[in-house]
Short mmCIF file of C-alpha atoms and ligand atoms in Angstrom, two decimals:
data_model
loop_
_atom_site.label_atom_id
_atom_site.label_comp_id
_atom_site.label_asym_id
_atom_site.label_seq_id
_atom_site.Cartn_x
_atom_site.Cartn_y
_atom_site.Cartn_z
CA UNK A 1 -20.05 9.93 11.30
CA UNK A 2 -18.09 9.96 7.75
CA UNK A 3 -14.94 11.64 7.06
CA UNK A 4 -14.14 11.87 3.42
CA UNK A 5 -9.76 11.61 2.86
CA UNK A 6 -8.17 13.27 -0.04
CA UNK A 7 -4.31 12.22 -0.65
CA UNK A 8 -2.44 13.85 -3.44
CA UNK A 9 1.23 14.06 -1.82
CA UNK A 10 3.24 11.86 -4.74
CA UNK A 11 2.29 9.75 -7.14
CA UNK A 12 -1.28 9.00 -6.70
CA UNK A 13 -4.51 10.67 -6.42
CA UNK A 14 -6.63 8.82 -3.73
CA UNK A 15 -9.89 9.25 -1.91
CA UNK A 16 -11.95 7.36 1.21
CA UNK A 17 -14.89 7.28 3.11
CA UNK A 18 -14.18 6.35 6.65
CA UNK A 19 -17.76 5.64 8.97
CA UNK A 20 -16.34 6.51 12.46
CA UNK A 21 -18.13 5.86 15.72
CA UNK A 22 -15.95 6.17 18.83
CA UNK A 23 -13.15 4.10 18.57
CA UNK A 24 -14.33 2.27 16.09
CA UNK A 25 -13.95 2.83 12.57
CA UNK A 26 -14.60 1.08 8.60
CA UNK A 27 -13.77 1.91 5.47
CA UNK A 28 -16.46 2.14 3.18
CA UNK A 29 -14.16 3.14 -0.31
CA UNK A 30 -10.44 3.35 -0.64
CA UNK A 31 -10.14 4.45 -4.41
CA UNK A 32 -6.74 5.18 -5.77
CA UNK A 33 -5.89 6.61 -9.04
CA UNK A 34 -2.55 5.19 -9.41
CA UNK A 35 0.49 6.99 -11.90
CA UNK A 36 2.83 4.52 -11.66
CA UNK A 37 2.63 3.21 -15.25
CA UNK A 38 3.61 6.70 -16.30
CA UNK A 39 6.28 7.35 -13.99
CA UNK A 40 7.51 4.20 -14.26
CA UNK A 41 9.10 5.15 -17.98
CA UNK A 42 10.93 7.67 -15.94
CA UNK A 43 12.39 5.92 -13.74
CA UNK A 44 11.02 7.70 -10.95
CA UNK A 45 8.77 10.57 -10.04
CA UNK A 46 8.51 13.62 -12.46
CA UNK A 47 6.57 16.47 -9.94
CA UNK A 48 5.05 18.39 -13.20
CA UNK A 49 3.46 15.49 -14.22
CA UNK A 50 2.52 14.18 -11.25
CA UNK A 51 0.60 17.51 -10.73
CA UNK A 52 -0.88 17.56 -13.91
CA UNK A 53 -2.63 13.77 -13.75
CA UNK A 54 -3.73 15.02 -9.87
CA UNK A 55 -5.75 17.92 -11.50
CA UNK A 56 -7.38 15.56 -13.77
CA UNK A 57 -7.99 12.68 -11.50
CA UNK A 58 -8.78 14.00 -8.05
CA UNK A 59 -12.37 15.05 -8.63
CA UNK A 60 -13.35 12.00 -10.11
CA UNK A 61 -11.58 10.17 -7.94
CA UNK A 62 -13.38 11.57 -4.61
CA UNK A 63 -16.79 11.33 -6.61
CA UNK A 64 -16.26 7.40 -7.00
CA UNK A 65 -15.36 7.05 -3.25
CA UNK A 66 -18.65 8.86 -2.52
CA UNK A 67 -20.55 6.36 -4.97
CA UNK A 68 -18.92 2.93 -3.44
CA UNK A 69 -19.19 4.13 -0.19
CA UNK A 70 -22.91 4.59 -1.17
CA UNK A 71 -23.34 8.49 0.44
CA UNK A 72 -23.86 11.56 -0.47
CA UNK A 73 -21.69 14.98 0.50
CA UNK A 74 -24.28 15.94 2.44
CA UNK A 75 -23.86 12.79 4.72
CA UNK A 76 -20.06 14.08 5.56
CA UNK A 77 -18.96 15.56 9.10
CA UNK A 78 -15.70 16.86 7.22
CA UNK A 79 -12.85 16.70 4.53
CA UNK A 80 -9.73 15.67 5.79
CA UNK A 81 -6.99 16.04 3.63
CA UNK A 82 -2.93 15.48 3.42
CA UNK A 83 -1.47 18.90 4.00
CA UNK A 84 2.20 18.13 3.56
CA UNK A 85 5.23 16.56 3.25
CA UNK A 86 5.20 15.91 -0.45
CA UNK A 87 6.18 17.78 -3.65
CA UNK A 88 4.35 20.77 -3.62
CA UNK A 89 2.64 20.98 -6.64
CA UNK A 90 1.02 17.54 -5.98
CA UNK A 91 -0.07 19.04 -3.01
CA UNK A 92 -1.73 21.61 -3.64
CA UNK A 93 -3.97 19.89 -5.90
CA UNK A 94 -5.31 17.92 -3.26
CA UNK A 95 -5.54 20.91 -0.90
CA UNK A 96 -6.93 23.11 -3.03
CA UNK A 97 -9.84 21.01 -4.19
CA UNK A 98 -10.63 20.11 -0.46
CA UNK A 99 -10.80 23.37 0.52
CA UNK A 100 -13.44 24.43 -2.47
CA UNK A 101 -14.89 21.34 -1.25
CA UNK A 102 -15.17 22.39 2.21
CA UNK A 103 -16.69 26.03 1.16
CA UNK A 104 -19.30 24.69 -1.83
CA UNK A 105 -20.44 21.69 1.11
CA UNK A 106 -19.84 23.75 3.70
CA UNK A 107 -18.24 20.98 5.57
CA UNK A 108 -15.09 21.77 7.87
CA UNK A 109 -11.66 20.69 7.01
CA UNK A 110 -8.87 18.40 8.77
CA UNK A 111 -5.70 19.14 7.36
CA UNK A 112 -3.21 15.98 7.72
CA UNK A 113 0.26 15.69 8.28
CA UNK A 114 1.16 12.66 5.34
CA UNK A 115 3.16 10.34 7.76
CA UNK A 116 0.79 10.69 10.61
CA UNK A 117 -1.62 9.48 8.21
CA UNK A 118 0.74 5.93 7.57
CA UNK A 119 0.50 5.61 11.46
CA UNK A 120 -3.13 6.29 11.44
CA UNK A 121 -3.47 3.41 8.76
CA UNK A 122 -3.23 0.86 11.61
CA UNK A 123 -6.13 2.34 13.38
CA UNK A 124 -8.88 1.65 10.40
CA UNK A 125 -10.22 -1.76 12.12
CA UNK A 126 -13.57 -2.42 13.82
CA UNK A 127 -11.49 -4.94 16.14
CA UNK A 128 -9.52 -3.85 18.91
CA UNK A 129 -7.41 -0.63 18.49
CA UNK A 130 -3.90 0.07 19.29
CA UNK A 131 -2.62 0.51 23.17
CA UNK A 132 -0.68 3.01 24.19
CA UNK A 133 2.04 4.64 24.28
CA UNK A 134 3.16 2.86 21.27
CA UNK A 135 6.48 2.82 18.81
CA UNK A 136 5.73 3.30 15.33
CA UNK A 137 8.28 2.41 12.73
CA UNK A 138 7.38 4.46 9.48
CA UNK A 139 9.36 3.22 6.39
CA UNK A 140 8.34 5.13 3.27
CA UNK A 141 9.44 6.22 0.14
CA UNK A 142 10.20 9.69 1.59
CA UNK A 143 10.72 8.80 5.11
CA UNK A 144 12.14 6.42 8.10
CA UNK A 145 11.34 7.37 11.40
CA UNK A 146 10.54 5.72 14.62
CA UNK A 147 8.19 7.61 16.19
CA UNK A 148 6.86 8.02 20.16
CA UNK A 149 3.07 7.96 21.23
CA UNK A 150 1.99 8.37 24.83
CA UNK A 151 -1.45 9.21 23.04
CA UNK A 152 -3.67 9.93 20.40
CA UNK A 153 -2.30 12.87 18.38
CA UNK A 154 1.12 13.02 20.50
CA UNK A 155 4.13 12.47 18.79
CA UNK A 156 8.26 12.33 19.44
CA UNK A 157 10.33 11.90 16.84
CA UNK A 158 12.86 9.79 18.72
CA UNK A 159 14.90 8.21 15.49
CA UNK A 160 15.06 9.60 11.44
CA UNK A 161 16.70 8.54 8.61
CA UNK A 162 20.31 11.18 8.47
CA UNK A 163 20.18 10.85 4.22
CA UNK A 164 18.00 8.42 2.27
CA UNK A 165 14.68 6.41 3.30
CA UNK A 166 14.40 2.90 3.32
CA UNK A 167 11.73 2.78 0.08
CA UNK A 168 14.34 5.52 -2.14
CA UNK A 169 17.00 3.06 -1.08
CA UNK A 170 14.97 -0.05 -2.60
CA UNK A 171 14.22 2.63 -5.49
CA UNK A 172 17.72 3.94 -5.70
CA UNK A 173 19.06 0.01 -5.80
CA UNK A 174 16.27 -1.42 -8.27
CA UNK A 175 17.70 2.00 -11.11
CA UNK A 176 21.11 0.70 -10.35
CA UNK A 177 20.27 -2.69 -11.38
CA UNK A 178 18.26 -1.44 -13.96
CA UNK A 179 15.04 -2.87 -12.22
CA UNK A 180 11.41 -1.00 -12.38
CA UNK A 181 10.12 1.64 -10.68
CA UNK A 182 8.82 1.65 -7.46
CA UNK A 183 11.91 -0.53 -6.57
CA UNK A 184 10.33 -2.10 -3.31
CA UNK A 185 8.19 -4.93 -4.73
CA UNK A 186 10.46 -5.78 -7.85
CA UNK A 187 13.54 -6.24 -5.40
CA UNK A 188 11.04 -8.24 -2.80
CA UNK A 189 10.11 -10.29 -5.53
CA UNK A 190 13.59 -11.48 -7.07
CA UNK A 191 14.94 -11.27 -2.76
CA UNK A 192 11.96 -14.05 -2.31
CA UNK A 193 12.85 -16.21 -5.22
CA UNK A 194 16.57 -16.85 -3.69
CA UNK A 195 14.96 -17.19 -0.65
CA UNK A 196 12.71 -20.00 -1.39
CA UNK A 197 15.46 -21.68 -3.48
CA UNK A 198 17.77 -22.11 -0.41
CA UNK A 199 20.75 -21.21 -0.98
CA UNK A 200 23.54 -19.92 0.92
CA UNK A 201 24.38 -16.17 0.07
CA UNK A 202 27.57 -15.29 -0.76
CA UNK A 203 27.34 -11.19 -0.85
CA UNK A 204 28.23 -9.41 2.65
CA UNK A 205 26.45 -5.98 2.75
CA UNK A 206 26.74 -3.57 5.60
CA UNK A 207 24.16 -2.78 8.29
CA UNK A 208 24.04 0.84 8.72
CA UNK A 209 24.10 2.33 11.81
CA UNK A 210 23.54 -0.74 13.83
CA UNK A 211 25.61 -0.26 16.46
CA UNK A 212 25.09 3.52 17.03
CA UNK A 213 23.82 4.28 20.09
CA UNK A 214 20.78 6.01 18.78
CA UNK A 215 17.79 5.31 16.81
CA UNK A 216 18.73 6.50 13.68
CA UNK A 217 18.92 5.30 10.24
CA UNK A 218 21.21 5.82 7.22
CA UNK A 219 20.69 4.09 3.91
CA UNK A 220 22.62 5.46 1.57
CA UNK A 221 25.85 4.03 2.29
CA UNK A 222 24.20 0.51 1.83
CA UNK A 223 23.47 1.44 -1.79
CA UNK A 224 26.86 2.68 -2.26
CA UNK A 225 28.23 -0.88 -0.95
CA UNK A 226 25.77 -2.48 -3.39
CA UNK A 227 26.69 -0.21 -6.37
CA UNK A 228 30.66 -0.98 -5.90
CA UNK A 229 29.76 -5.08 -5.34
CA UNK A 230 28.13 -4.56 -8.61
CA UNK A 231 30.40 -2.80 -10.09
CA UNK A 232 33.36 -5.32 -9.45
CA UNK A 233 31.30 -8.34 -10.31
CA UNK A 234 31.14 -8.83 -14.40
CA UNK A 235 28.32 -11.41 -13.94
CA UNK A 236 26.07 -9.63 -11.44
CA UNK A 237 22.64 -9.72 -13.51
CA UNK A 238 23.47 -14.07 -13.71
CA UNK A 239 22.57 -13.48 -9.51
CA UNK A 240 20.67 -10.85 -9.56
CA UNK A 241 18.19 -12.24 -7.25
CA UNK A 242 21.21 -13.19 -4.80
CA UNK A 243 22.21 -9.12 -5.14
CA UNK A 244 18.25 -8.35 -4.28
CA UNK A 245 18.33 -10.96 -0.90
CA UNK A 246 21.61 -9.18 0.74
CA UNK A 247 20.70 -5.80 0.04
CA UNK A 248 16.62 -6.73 1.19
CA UNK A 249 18.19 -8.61 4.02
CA UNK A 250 20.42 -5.61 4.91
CA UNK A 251 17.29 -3.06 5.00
CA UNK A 252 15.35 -5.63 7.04
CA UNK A 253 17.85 -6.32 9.68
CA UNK A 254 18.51 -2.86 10.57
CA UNK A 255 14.96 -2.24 10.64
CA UNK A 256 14.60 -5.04 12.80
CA UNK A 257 17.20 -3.98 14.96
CA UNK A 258 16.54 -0.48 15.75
CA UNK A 259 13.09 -0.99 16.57
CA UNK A 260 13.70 -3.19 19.09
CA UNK A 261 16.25 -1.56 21.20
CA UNK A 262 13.76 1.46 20.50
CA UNK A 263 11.25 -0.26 22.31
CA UNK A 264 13.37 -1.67 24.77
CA UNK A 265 14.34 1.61 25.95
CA UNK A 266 10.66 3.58 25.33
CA UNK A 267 8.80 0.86 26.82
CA UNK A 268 5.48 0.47 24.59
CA UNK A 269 2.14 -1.69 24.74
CA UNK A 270 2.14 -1.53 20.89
CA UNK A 271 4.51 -1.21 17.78
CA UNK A 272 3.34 0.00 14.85
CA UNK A 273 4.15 -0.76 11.01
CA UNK A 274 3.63 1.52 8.52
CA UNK A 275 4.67 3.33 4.96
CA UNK A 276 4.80 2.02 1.96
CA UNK A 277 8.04 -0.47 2.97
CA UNK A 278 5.81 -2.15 5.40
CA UNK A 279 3.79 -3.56 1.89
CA UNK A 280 7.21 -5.86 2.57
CA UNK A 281 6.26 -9.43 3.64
CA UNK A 282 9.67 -10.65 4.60
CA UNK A 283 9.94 -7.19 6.85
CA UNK A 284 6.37 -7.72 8.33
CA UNK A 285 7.21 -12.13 8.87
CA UNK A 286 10.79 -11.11 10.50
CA UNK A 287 8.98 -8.20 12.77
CA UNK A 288 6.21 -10.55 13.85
CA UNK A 289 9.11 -13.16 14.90
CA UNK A 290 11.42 -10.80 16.57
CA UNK A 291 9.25 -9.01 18.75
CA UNK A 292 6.95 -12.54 19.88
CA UNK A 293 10.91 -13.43 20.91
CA UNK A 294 12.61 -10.43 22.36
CA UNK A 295 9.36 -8.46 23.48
CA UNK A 296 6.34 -11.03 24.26
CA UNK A 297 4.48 -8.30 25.97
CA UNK A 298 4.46 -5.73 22.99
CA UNK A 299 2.11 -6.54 20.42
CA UNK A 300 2.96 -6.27 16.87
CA UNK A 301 0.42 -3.96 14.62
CA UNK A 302 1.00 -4.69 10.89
CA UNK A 303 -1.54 -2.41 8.53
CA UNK A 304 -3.65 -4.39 6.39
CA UNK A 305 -2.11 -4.20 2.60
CA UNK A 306 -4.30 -1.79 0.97
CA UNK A 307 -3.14 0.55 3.20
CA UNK A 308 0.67 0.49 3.26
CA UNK A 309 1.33 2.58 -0.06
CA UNK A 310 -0.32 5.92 0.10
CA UNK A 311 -4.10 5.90 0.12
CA UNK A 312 -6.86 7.97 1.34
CA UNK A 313 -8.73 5.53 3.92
CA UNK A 314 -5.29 6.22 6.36
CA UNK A 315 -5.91 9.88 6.34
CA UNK A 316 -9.28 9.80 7.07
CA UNK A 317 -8.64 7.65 9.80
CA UNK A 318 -6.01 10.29 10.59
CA UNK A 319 -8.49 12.84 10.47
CA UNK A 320 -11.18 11.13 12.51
CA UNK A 321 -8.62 10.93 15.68
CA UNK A 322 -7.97 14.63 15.39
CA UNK A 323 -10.96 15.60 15.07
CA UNK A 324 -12.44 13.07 18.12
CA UNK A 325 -9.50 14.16 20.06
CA UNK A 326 -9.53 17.73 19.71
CA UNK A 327 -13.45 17.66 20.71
CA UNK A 328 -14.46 18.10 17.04
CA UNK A 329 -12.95 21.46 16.21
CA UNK A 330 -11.77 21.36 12.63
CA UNK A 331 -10.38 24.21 10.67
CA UNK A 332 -12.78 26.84 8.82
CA UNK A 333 -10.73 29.72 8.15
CA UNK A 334 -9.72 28.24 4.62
CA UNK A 335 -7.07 31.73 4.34
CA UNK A 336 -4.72 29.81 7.50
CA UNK A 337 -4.48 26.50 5.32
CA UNK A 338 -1.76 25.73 2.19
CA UNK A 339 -0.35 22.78 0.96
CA UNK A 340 3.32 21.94 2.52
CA UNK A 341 6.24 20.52 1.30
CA UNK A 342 8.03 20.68 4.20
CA UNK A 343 5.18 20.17 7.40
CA UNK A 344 6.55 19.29 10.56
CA UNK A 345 4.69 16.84 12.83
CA UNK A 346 4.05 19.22 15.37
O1 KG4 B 1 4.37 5.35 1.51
P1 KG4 B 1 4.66 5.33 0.07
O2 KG4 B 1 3.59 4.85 -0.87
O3 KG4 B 1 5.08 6.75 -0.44
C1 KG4 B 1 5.75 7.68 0.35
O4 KG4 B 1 5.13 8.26 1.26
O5 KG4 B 1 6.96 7.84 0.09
O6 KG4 B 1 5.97 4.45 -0.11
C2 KG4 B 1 6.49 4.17 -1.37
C3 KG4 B 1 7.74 3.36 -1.18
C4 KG4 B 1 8.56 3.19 -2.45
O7 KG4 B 1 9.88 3.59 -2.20
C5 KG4 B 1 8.44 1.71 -2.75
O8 KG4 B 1 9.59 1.18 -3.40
C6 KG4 B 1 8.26 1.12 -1.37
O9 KG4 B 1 7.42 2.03 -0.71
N1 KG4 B 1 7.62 -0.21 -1.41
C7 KG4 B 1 8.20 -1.34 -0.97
C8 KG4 B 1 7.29 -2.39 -1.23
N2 KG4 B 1 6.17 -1.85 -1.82
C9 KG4 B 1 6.39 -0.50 -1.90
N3 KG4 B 1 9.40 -1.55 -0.40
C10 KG4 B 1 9.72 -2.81 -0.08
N4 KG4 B 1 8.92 -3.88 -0.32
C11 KG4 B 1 7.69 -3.71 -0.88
N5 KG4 B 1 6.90 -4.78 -1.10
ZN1 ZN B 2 3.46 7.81 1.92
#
């Protein structure tokens, strides 16, 4: 079967075909209509405008996943599209079109919850699927969570970030040091150059919350460290690259950290990667060795790149597990559905 995705949550419009047959599933078009270059004069997000480009982008953005995937609307089983969390108003774009969609095609609809749809991401494979019950560690712009899966579509939320995510503290450090938006891959970049020239680092930032005895997260006092190191040091942008390694390093270890005792107390086949963070090479390389080292019979699920950052092909994926696991019901009664800022997972 094919499941068309629609993602409008942030920054970018996005669309997917996903060909689905049992546990087995391919992406046939992952097209993303990215904003970035405008926001990125910003400094960050601006929701009205973001909501503006999604109402000129999204239709032509689902009609080129439809061409490269070579179909026709026709061909779909059903529309599955990111309900919520978000900002609204890019929301409801996305919403809103799939359920007109839905009526003109007369297709049902799978409304998707956005971070299910990052776990979902490491599903999209024709090889061999995630075991469970599984850990996933979701590291996004908007969220950090380490979430519980005894199954398909079954969720515990078992540790959250208590102020910001790991990607708005990347974001949050990159303004400070007057570094690009999205701050993620800027910061990875400069972090990797002082890593591959070897030398010793000379800034001490905290680990947050490492030794709590939860599984919680808390990044904003990291950023505050980083801001008053900065602050104090009159030469900072001559090592800015050194500044970019601790505070990467700091985000990584904690990561790292909490994940693992995570797992070692919610024993799990699998762990999961996802959110845009997990676009992180040093994160994914430092995962891969920790867990072969402290957990050799968990295997280690990193999504392919295309679909850390938001995209479409993850919630279509999403939506193909709901829909297989809930014996193909999907929702028709268009009046029950809106766009979410706030959805919970369950
Ligand atoms: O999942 P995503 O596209 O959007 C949300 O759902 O929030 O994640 C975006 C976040 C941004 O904060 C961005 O800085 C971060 O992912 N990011 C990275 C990297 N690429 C993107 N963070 C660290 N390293 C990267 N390579
Ligand atoms: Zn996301």
């Amino acid at each position: 079967m094919y499941i068309l995705g629609i993602e409008s949550s942030c920054d970018e419009s996005a669309a997917s075909v996903l060909k689905a047959s049992g546990q087995k599933t391919e992406i046939l078009s992952n097209v993303i209509s990215s904003q970035i270059d405008i926001h990125a004069q910003y400094g960050g997000v601006i929701p009205e405008i973001a909501a503006r480009e999604h109402v000129l982008n999204i239709l032509p953005t689902i009609e080129a996943a439809l061409r490269q995937a070579k179909i026709q609307a026709k061909d779909l089983k059903a529309i599955a599209v990111t309900q919520g969390p978000g900002l609204l108003s890019s929301l409801i774009a996305g919403v809103e079109t799939a359920k007109s969609l839905s009526i003109i095609w007369n297709k049902p609809l799978i409304p998707v919850h956005h971070i299910i749809g990052h776990i979902y991401a490491n599903f999209i494979s024709t090889e061999k699927q995630p075991k469970f019950p599984l850990l996933a560690l979701v590291v996004s712009g908007g969220h950090s969570n380490i979430i519980y899966m005894p199954e398909h579509y079954k969720f515990k939320i078992i540790g959250e970030t208590k102020d910001d995510a790991a990607g708005e503290a990347y974001d949050k450090a990159a303004k400070m040091m007057g570094l690009s938006y999205p701050g993620g891959p800027i910061i990875a970049k400069y972090a990797d150059e002082f890593r591959v020239g070897g030398k010793t680092c000379n800034i001490e930032l905290p680990r947050p919350m490492l030794n709590s005895p939860d599984f919680n997260f808390s990044f904003s006092g990291l950023k505050t460290a980083l801001l008053y190191k900065l602050q104090k040091d009159k030469k900072w942008k001559e090592c800015i690259s050194e500044y970019c390694f601790a505070f990467e390093e700091a985000v990584i270890d904690t990561l790292c950290h909490k994940i693992i005792k995570a797992t070692q107390k919610y024993p799990a086949k699998s762990v999961l990667l996802a959110g845009g963070v997990a676009a992180n090479r040093s994160l994914r390389a430092k995962l891969m060795t920790e867990i072969s080292k402290k957990l050799p019979e968990t295997k280690l699920y990193l999504p392919n790149l295309s679909y850390t950052t938001d995209n479409a092909a993850m919630i279509a994926s999403a939506g193909y597990f709901n829909y297989y696991k809930n014996k193909n019901k999907a929702i028709t009664n268009f009046k029950k559905l809106s766009a979410r800022c706030d959805l919970k997972m369950s």
